[in-house]
PDB file of C-alpha atoms in Angstrom:
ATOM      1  CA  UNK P 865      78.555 123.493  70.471  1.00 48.00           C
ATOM      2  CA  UNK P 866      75.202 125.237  71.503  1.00 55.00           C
ATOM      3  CA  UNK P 867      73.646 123.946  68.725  1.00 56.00           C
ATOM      4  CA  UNK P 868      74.227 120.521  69.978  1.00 63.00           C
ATOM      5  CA  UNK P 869      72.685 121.774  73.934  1.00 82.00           C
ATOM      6  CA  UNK P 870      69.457 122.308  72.035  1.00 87.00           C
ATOM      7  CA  UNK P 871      69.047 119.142  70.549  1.00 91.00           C
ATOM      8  CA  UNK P 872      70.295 117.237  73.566  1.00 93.00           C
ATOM      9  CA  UNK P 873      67.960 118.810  75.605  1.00 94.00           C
ATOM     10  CA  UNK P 874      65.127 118.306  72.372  1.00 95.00           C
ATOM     11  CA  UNK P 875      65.980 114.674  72.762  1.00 96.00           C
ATOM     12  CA  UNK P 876      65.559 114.837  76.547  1.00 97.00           C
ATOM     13  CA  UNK P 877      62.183 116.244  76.575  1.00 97.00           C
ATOM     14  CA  UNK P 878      61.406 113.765  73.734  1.00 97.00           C
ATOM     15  CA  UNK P 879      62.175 110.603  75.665  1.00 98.00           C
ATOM     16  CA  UNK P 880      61.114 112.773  79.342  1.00 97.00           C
ATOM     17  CA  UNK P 881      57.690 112.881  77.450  1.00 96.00           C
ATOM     18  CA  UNK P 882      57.264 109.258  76.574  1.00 97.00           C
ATOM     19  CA  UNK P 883      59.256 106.956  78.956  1.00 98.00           C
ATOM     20  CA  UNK P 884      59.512 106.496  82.498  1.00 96.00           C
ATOM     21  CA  UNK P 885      62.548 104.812  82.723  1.00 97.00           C
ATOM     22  CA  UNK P 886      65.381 105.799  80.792  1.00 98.00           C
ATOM     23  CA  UNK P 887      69.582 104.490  81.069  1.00 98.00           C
ATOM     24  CA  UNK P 888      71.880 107.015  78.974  1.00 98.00           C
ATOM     25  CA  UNK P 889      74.700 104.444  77.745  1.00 98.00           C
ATOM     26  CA  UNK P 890      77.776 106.213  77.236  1.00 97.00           C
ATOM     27  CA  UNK P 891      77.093 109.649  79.100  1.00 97.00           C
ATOM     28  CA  UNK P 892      80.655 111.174  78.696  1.00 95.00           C
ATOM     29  CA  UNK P 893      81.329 114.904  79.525  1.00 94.00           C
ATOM     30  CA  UNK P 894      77.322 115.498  77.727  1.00 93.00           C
ATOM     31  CA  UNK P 895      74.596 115.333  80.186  1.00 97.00           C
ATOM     32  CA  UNK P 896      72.177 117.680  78.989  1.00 96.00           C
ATOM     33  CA  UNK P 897      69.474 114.808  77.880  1.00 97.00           C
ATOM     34  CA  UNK P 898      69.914 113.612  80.769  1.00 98.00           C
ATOM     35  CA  UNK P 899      69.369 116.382  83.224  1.00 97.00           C
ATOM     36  CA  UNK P 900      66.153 117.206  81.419  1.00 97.00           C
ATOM     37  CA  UNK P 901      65.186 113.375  81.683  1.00 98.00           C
ATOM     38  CA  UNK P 902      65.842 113.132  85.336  1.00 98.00           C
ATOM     39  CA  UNK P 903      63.865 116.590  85.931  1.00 97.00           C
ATOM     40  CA  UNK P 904      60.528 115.012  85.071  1.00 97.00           C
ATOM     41  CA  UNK P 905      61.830 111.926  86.915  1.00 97.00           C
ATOM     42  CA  UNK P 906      62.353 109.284  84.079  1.00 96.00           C
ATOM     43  CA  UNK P 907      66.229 108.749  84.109  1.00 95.00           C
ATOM     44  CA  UNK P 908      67.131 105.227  85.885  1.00 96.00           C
ATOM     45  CA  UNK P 909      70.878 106.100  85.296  1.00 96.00           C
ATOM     46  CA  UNK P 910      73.461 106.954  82.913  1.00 98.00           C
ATOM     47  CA  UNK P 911      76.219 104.493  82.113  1.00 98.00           C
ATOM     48  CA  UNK P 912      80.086 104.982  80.922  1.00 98.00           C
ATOM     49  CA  UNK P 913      82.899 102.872  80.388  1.00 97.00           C
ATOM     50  CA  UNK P 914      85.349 105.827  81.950  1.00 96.00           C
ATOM     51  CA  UNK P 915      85.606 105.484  85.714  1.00 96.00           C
ATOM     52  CA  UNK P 916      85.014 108.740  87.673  1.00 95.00           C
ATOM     53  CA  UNK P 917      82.733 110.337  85.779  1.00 96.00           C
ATOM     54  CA  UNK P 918      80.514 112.536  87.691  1.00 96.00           C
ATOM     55  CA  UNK P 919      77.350 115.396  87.003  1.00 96.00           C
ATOM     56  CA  UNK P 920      75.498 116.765  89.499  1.00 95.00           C
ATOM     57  CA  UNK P 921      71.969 115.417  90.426  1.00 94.00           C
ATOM     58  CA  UNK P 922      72.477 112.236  88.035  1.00 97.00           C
ATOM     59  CA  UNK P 923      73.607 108.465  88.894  1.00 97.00           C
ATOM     60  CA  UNK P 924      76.440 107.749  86.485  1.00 98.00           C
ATOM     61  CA  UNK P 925      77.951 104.273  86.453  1.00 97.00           C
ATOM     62  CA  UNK P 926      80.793 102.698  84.789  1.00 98.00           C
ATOM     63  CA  UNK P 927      79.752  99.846  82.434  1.00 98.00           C
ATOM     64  CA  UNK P 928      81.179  98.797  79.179  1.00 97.00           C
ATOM     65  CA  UNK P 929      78.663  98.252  76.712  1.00 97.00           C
ATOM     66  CA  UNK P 930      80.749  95.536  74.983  1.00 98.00           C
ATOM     67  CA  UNK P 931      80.257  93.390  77.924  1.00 97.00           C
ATOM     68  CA  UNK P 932      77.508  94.826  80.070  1.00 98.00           C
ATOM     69  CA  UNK P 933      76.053  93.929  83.627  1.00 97.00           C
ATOM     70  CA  UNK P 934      72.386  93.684  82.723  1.00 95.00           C
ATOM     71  CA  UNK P 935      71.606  94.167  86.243  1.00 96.00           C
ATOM     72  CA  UNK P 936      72.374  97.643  85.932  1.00 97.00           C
ATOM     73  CA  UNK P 937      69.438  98.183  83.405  1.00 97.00           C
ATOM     74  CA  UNK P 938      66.710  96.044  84.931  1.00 95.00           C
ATOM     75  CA  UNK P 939      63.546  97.909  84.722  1.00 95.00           C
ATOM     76  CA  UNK P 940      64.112  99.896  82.221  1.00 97.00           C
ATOM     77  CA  UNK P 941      61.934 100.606  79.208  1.00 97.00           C
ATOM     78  CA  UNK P 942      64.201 102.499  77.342  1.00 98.00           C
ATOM     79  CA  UNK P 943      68.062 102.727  76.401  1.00 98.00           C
ATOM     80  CA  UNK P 944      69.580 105.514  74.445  1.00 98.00           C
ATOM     81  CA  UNK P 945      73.017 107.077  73.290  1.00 98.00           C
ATOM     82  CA  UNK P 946      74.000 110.762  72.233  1.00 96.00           C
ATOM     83  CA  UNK P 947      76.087 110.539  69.199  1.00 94.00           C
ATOM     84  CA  UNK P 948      77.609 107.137  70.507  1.00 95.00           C
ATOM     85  CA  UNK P 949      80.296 105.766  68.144  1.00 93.00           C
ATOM     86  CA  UNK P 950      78.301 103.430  65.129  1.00 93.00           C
ATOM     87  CA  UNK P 951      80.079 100.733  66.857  1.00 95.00           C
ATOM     88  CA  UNK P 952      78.380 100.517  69.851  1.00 96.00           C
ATOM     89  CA  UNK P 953      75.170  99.800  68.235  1.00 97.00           C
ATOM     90  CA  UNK P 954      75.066  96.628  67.703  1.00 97.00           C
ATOM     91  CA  UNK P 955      75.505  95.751  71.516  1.00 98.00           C
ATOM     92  CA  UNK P 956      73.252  98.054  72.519  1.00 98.00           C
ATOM     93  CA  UNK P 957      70.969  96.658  70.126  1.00 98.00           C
ATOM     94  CA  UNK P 958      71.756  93.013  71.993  1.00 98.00           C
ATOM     95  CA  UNK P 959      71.389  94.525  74.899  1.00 98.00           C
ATOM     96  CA  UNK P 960      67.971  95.735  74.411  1.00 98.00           C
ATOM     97  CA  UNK P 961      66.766  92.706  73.220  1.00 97.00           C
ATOM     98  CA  UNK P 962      68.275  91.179  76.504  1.00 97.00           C
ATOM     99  CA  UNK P 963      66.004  93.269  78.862  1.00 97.00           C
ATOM    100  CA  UNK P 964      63.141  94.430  76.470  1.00 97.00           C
ATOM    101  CA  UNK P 965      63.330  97.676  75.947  1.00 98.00           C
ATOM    102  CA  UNK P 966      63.525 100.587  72.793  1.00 98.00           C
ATOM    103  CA  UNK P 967      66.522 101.808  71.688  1.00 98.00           C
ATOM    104  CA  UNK P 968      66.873 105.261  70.418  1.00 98.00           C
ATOM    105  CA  UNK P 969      70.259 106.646  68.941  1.00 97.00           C
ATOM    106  CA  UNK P 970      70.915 109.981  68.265  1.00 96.00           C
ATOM    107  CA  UNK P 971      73.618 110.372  65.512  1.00 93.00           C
ATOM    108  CA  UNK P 972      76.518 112.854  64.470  1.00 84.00           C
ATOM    109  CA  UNK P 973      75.675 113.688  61.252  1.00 79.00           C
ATOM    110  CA  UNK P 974      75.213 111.201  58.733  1.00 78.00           C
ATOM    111  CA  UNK P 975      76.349 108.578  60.872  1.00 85.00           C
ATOM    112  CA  UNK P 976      73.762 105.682  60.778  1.00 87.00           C
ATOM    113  CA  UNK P 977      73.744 101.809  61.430  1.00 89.00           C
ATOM    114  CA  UNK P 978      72.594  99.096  59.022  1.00 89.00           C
ATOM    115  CA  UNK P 979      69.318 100.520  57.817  1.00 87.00           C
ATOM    116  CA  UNK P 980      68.987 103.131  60.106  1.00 89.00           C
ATOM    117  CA  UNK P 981      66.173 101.325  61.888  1.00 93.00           C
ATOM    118  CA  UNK P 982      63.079 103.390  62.419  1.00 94.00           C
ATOM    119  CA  UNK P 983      63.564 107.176  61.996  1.00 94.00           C
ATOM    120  CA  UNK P 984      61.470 109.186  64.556  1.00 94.00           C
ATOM    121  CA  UNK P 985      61.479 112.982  64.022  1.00 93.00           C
ATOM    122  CA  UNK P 986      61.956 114.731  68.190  1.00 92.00           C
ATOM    123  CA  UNK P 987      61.872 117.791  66.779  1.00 88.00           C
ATOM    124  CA  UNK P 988      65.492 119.580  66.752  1.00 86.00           C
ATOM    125  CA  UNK P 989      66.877 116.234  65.430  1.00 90.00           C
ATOM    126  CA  UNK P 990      66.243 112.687  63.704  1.00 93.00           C
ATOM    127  CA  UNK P 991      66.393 109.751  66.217  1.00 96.00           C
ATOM    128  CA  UNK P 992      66.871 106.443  64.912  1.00 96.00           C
ATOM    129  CA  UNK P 993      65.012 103.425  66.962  1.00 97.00           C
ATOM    130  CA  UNK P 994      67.138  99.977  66.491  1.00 97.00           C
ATOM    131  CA  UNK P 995      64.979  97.893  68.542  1.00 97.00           C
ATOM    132  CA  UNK P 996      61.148  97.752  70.256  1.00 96.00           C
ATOM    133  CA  UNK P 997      60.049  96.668  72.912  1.00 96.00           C
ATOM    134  CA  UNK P 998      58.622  93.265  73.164  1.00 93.00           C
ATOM    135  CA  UNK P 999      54.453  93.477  74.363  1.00 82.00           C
TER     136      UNK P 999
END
């Protein structure tokens, strides 16, 4: 499991050093990315579809991504999942069409969806983008 803390927090300090406003869909019992995205202050909140969760220091909210409350991720520029089951991405990818924002997934394995979208290399891992902001 270690090896997994390093490239959530690689994937932290990817999207810490090129968003502002981040919403982790899907958070669980893994908030590594997260911490390092709130420390440089670019985390809006975290999302999960199990009531109760709670980490120290981050705003976690229960939301189900297969019906979603869009007013929970007004503002932000960016939504992304840690090893999120494949089939979640297709509503996030609805989703972030909905409020204009990227999408970045971070798989298990060889887990991809569709095409695999764009492929963008954060260093300890491969991130796949599923959807771009509109200008």
């Amino acid at each position: 499991m270690r090896h997994y803390k390093r490239i959530e927090r690689g994937v932290g300090g990817y999207i810490a050093g090129r968003y502002r406003c981040a919403v982790e869909v899907g958070i669980g019992n893994n908030p590594d990315a997260a911490r390092v995205i709130a420390a440089a202050g670019g985390l809006l909140l975290c999302t999960d579809i199990r009531p109760g969760i709670r980490h120290d220091g981050l705003t976690v909210v229960t939301d189900d991504i297969f019906e979603p409350d869009a007013r929970l991720y007004a503002g932000a520029d960016l939504l992304y999942a840690v090893r999120p089951g494949v089939e979640m991405v297709p509503p996030l990818i609805a989703l972030a069409a909905r409020i204009n924002c990227d999408l970045l997934v971070y798989h298990l394995g060889c887990e991809i969806y569709g095409d695999g979208g764009d492929v963008v290399d954060c260093g300890p891992a491969l991130l796949h983008r599923y959807h771009r902001r509109r200008s």
